[in-house]
PDB file of C-alpha atoms and ligand atoms in Angstrom:
ATOM      1  CA  MET A  24       2.066   9.825   4.994  1.00 95.00           C
ATOM      2  CA  LYS A  25      -1.454   9.439   3.592  1.00 97.00           C
ATOM      3  CA  THR A  26      -2.226   8.012   0.170  1.00 98.00           C
ATOM      4  CA  ALA A  27      -4.188   9.490  -2.722  1.00 98.00           C
ATOM      5  CA  LEU A  28      -5.967   6.813  -4.743  1.00 98.00           C
ATOM      6  CA  VAL A  29      -6.407   7.717  -8.423  1.00 99.00           C
ATOM      7  CA  LEU A  30      -8.862   5.440 -10.216  1.00 99.00           C
ATOM      8  CA  ASN A  31      -9.341   5.341 -13.969  1.00 98.00           C
ATOM      9  CA  GLY A  32     -12.261   3.605 -15.613  1.00 98.00           C
ATOM     10  CA  PRO A  33     -12.947   2.096 -19.030  1.00 98.00           C
ATOM     11  CA  ASN A  34     -10.916   2.994 -22.106  1.00 98.00           C
ATOM     12  CA  LEU A  35      -8.529   5.268 -20.222  1.00 98.00           C
ATOM     13  CA  ASN A  36      -5.808   2.687 -20.873  1.00 98.00           C
ATOM     14  CA  LEU A  37      -6.054   3.925 -24.480  1.00 97.00           C
ATOM     15  CA  LEU A  38      -5.022   7.504 -23.644  1.00 98.00           C
ATOM     16  CA  GLY A  39      -2.460   8.798 -26.108  1.00 96.00           C
ATOM     17  CA  THR A  40      -4.053   7.128 -29.124  1.00 96.00           C
ATOM     18  CA  ARG A  41      -7.745   7.452 -28.224  1.00 95.00           C
ATOM     19  CA  GLU A  42      -9.395  10.510 -29.836  1.00 95.00           C
ATOM     20  CA  PRO A  43      -6.353  12.766 -29.297  1.00 96.00           C
ATOM     21  CA  ALA A  44      -8.336  15.837 -30.370  1.00 95.00           C
ATOM     22  CA  VAL A  45     -10.517  15.287 -27.265  1.00 95.00           C
ATOM     23  CA  TYR A  46      -8.151  13.677 -24.746  1.00 97.00           C
ATOM     24  CA  GLY A  47      -4.710  14.857 -25.899  1.00 94.00           C
ATOM     25  CA  SER A  48      -1.644  12.807 -26.771  1.00 96.00           C
ATOM     26  CA  GLN A  49      -0.348  11.943 -23.311  1.00 97.00           C
ATOM     27  CA  THR A  50      -0.565   8.305 -22.285  1.00 98.00           C
ATOM     28  CA  LEU A  51      -1.877   6.886 -19.017  1.00 98.00           C
ATOM     29  CA  ALA A  52       1.766   6.333 -17.999  1.00 98.00           C
ATOM     30  CA  ASP A  53       2.360  10.063 -18.565  1.00 98.00           C
ATOM     31  CA  VAL A  54      -0.684  10.824 -16.400  1.00 98.00           C
ATOM     32  CA  LYS A  55       0.679   8.573 -13.674  1.00 98.00           C
ATOM     33  CA  ALA A  56       4.022  10.435 -13.776  1.00 98.00           C
ATOM     34  CA  LEU A  57       2.164  13.734 -13.453  1.00 98.00           C
ATOM     35  CA  CYS A  58       0.253  12.344 -10.443  1.00 98.00           C
ATOM     36  CA  VAL A  59       3.496  11.125  -8.806  1.00 98.00           C
ATOM     37  CA  GLN A  60       4.826  14.697  -8.983  1.00 98.00           C
ATOM     38  CA  ALA A  61       1.595  16.258  -7.711  1.00 98.00           C
ATOM     39  CA  CYS A  62       1.451  13.818  -4.785  1.00 98.00           C
ATOM     40  CA  ALA A  63       5.106  14.412  -3.898  1.00 97.00           C
ATOM     41  CA  SER A  64       4.523  18.154  -3.659  1.00 97.00           C
ATOM     42  CA  HIS A  65       1.662  17.558  -1.195  1.00 97.00           C
ATOM     43  CA  ASN A  66       3.427  14.903   0.869  1.00 96.00           C
ATOM     44  CA  LEU A  67       1.051  12.201  -0.369  1.00 98.00           C
ATOM     45  CA  ALA A  68       1.801   8.688  -1.564  1.00 98.00           C
ATOM     46  CA  LEU A  69       0.164   7.687  -4.851  1.00 98.00           C
ATOM     47  CA  ASP A  70      -1.869   4.575  -5.635  1.00 98.00           C
ATOM     48  CA  PHE A  71      -2.757   4.728  -9.353  1.00 98.00           C
ATOM     49  CA  ARG A  72      -5.040   2.159 -11.005  1.00 98.00           C
ATOM     50  CA  GLN A  73      -7.093   1.567 -14.167  1.00 98.00           C
ATOM     51  CA  SER A  74      -9.816  -0.956 -14.913  1.00 98.00           C
ATOM     52  CA  ASN A  75     -12.251  -1.581 -17.739  1.00 98.00           C
ATOM     53  CA  HIS A  76     -14.535  -3.457 -15.312  1.00 98.00           C
ATOM     54  CA  GLU A  77     -17.253  -1.796 -13.266  1.00 98.00           C
ATOM     55  CA  GLY A  78     -17.144  -4.382 -10.464  1.00 98.00           C
ATOM     56  CA  GLU A  79     -13.404  -3.958 -10.003  1.00 98.00           C
ATOM     57  CA  LEU A  80     -13.842  -0.180  -9.656  1.00 99.00           C
ATOM     58  CA  ILE A  81     -16.579  -0.831  -7.081  1.00 98.00           C
ATOM     59  CA  ASP A  82     -14.317  -3.179  -5.092  1.00 98.00           C
ATOM     60  CA  TRP A  83     -11.562  -0.529  -5.112  1.00 98.00           C
ATOM     61  CA  ILE A  84     -13.977   2.147  -3.838  1.00 98.00           C
ATOM     62  CA  HIS A  85     -15.026  -0.154  -0.982  1.00 98.00           C
ATOM     63  CA  GLU A  86     -11.333  -0.738  -0.192  1.00 98.00           C
ATOM     64  CA  ALA A  87     -10.807   3.047  -0.237  1.00 98.00           C
ATOM     65  CA  GLY A  88     -13.622   3.556   2.274  1.00 98.00           C
ATOM     66  CA  ARG A  89     -11.941   1.123   4.675  1.00 98.00           C
ATOM     67  CA  ALA A  90      -8.533   2.784   4.179  1.00 98.00           C
ATOM     68  CA  GLN A  91      -9.948   6.257   4.765  1.00 98.00           C
ATOM     69  CA  ALA A  92     -11.692   5.059   7.936  1.00 97.00           C
ATOM     70  CA  ALA A  93      -8.361   3.592   9.091  1.00 98.00           C
ATOM     71  CA  GLY A  94      -6.693   6.965   8.504  1.00 97.00           C
ATOM     72  CA  THR A  95      -4.303   5.852   5.757  1.00 98.00           C
ATOM     73  CA  LEU A  96      -6.103   7.362   2.761  1.00 98.00           C
ATOM     74  CA  ALA A  97      -6.677  11.060   1.977  1.00 98.00           C
ATOM     75  CA  GLY A  98      -9.337  10.226  -0.615  1.00 98.00           C
ATOM     76  CA  VAL A  99      -9.996   9.236  -4.194  1.00 98.00           C
ATOM     77  CA  VAL A 100      -9.763  10.948  -7.570  1.00 98.00           C
ATOM     78  CA  LEU A 101     -12.061   9.063  -9.946  1.00 98.00           C
ATOM     79  CA  ASN A 102     -12.265   9.316 -13.705  1.00 98.00           C
ATOM     80  CA  ALA A 103     -15.057   6.799 -14.200  1.00 98.00           C
ATOM     81  CA  GLY A 104     -15.038   7.242 -18.001  1.00 98.00           C
ATOM     82  CA  ALA A 105     -18.358   6.273 -19.567  1.00 98.00           C
ATOM     83  CA  TYR A 106     -19.533   4.610 -16.328  1.00 98.00           C
ATOM     84  CA  THR A 107     -20.021   8.197 -15.125  1.00 98.00           C
ATOM     85  CA  HIS A 108     -23.116   8.371 -17.286  1.00 98.00           C
ATOM     86  CA  THR A 109     -24.509   4.879 -16.645  1.00 98.00           C
ATOM     87  CA  SER A 110     -23.525   3.496 -13.266  1.00 98.00           C
ATOM     88  CA  VAL A 111     -25.960   3.632 -10.360  1.00 98.00           C
ATOM     89  CA  ALA A 112     -23.750   0.919  -8.844  1.00 98.00           C
ATOM     90  CA  LEU A 113     -20.729   3.260  -8.699  1.00 98.00           C
ATOM     91  CA  HIS A 114     -22.916   5.993  -7.204  1.00 98.00           C
ATOM     92  CA  ASP A 115     -24.068   3.565  -4.498  1.00 98.00           C
ATOM     93  CA  ALA A 116     -20.505   2.336  -3.888  1.00 98.00           C
ATOM     94  CA  ILE A 117     -19.201   5.873  -3.258  1.00 98.00           C
ATOM     95  CA  LYS A 118     -22.075   6.658  -0.890  1.00 98.00           C
ATOM     96  CA  GLY A 119     -21.836   3.283   0.818  1.00 98.00           C
ATOM     97  CA  ALA A 120     -18.081   3.501   1.327  1.00 98.00           C
ATOM     98  CA  GLY A 121     -18.353   7.041   2.697  1.00 97.00           C
ATOM     99  CA  VAL A 122     -15.136   7.993   0.953  1.00 98.00           C
ATOM    100  CA  THR A 123     -14.017  11.527   0.007  1.00 98.00           C
ATOM    101  CA  LEU A 124     -14.027  11.452  -3.777  1.00 98.00           C
ATOM    102  CA  ILE A 125     -13.305  13.963  -6.520  1.00 98.00           C
ATOM    103  CA  GLU A 126     -14.956  13.265  -9.874  1.00 98.00           C
ATOM    104  CA  LEU A 127     -12.603  14.069 -12.719  1.00 98.00           C
ATOM    105  CA  HIS A 128     -12.951  14.330 -16.484  1.00 98.00           C
ATOM    106  CA  ILE A 129     -10.195  15.217 -18.916  1.00 98.00           C
ATOM    107  CA  SER A 130     -12.672  16.787 -21.330  1.00 98.00           C
ATOM    108  CA  ASN A 131     -15.443  19.275 -20.583  1.00 98.00           C
ATOM    109  CA  VAL A 132     -18.281  16.760 -20.675  1.00 98.00           C
ATOM    110  CA  HIS A 133     -20.865  19.570 -20.622  1.00 98.00           C
ATOM    111  CA  ALA A 134     -19.605  20.914 -23.941  1.00 98.00           C
ATOM    112  CA  ARG A 135     -19.977  17.480 -25.574  1.00 98.00           C
ATOM    113  CA  GLU A 136     -22.842  15.137 -26.504  1.00 97.00           C
ATOM    114  CA  ALA A 137     -26.029  15.385 -24.405  1.00 98.00           C
ATOM    115  CA  PHE A 138     -25.545  11.821 -23.081  1.00 97.00           C
ATOM    116  CA  ARG A 139     -22.380  13.019 -21.294  1.00 98.00           C
ATOM    117  CA  HIS A 140     -24.188  15.829 -19.448  1.00 98.00           C
ATOM    118  CA  HIS A 141     -25.645  13.614 -16.739  1.00 98.00           C
ATOM    119  CA  SER A 142     -23.393  12.084 -14.096  1.00 98.00           C
ATOM    120  CA  TYR A 143     -24.338   9.433 -11.543  1.00 98.00           C
ATOM    121  CA  ILE A 144     -21.039  10.208  -9.789  1.00 98.00           C
ATOM    122  CA  SER A 145     -21.574  13.949  -9.126  1.00 98.00           C
ATOM    123  CA  PRO A 146     -24.267  13.630  -6.411  1.00 98.00           C
ATOM    124  CA  ALA A 147     -21.993  11.254  -4.465  1.00 98.00           C
ATOM    125  CA  ALA A 148     -18.777  13.241  -5.043  1.00 98.00           C
ATOM    126  CA  LYS A 149     -17.256  15.916  -2.827  1.00 98.00           C
ATOM    127  CA  ALA A 150     -16.104  17.926  -5.864  1.00 98.00           C
ATOM    128  CA  VAL A 151     -16.166  17.778  -9.643  1.00 98.00           C
ATOM    129  CA  MET A 152     -13.485  18.784 -12.155  1.00 98.00           C
ATOM    130  CA  ALA A 153     -13.746  18.728 -15.949  1.00 98.00           C
ATOM    131  CA  GLY A 154     -12.094  20.229 -18.979  1.00 98.00           C
ATOM    132  CA  PHE A 155      -8.535  20.901 -17.806  1.00 98.00           C
ATOM    133  CA  GLY A 156      -7.047  18.097 -19.901  1.00 98.00           C
ATOM    134  CA  VAL A 157      -4.773  15.642 -18.121  1.00 98.00           C
ATOM    135  CA  GLN A 158      -3.459  18.536 -15.995  1.00 98.00           C
ATOM    136  CA  GLY A 159      -6.785  18.176 -14.157  1.00 98.00           C
ATOM    137  CA  TYR A 160      -5.355  15.123 -12.373  1.00 98.00           C
ATOM    138  CA  ALA A 161      -2.690  17.305 -10.697  1.00 98.00           C
ATOM    139  CA  LEU A 162      -5.293  19.941  -9.842  1.00 98.00           C
ATOM    140  CA  ALA A 163      -7.588  17.298  -8.345  1.00 98.00           C
ATOM    141  CA  ILE A 164      -4.750  15.875  -6.207  1.00 98.00           C
ATOM    142  CA  SER A 165      -4.022  19.393  -4.994  1.00 98.00           C
ATOM    143  CA  GLY A 166      -7.724  19.814  -4.168  1.00 97.00           C
ATOM    144  CA  LEU A 167      -7.787  16.482  -2.342  1.00 97.00           C
ATOM    145  CA  ALA A 168      -4.771  17.507  -0.257  1.00 97.00           C
ATOM    146  CA  GLY A 169      -6.606  20.715   0.636  1.00 96.00           C
ATOM    147  CA  LEU A 170      -9.745  18.831   1.641  1.00 94.00           C
ATOM    148  CA  ALA A 171      -7.615  16.497   3.798  1.00 90.00           C
ATOM    149  CA  GLY A 172      -5.948  19.513   5.473  1.00 89.00           C
ATOM    150  CA  LEU A 173      -2.493  18.650   4.117  1.00 86.00           C
TER     151      LEU A 173
HETATM  152  C1  DQA B 214     -14.180  11.161 -19.727  1.00 80.99           C
HETATM  153  C2  DQA B 214     -15.490  11.663 -20.343  1.00 80.99           C
HETATM  154  C3  DQA B 214     -16.478  10.521 -20.516  1.00 80.99           C
HETATM  155  O1  DQA B 214     -17.690  11.011 -21.085  1.00 80.99           O
HETATM  156  C4  DQA B 214     -15.899   9.471 -21.449  1.00 80.99           C
HETATM  157  O2  DQA B 214     -16.786   8.379 -21.568  1.00 80.99           O
HETATM  158  C5  DQA B 214     -14.559   9.014 -21.012  1.00 80.99           C
HETATM  159  C6  DQA B 214     -13.597  10.008 -20.531  1.00 80.99           C
HETATM  160  C7  DQA B 214     -13.115  12.272 -19.667  1.00 80.99           C
HETATM  161  O3  DQA B 214     -12.113  12.057 -18.984  1.00 80.99           O
HETATM  162  O4  DQA B 214     -13.258  13.330 -20.290  1.00 80.99           O
HETATM  163  O5  DQA B 214     -14.204   7.851 -21.139  1.00 80.99           O
HETATM  164  O6  DQA B 214     -14.439  10.727 -18.403  1.00 80.99           O
END
């Protein structure tokens, strides 16, 4: 059984209480439960993580590249939070690791402030998903399974 790695960046630990009008009222634990279900229905194992630190996210993407090369990982779903709009280092990590990665946003970033319209992740990602609320995580896992031929 292959694994889907779901990575969450800065401030996503605050889901549930953080700007509920934008991100909804479900917590990160609720999102994890949703991902467990989505993975189970695609015969995937789930590895679900969150970090507020750019370097830790980079280390995890490198690890994912090694796991995908070894055949144990289907790919990554990444909600990089605000690092989406700032991090050349994450862009380089995704390209350098050569990992299949889906960029995910809970909100429709293109319907929000102009500073959220540019993503350093998109040019390095296989696919991009935004605006489906937390349900987007399940959709992205389904998409990842499809890309991995599962
Ligand atoms: C986000 C959108 C980003 O612009 C923001 O900084 C986040 C969350 C989303 O899931 O909609 O932290 O990635």
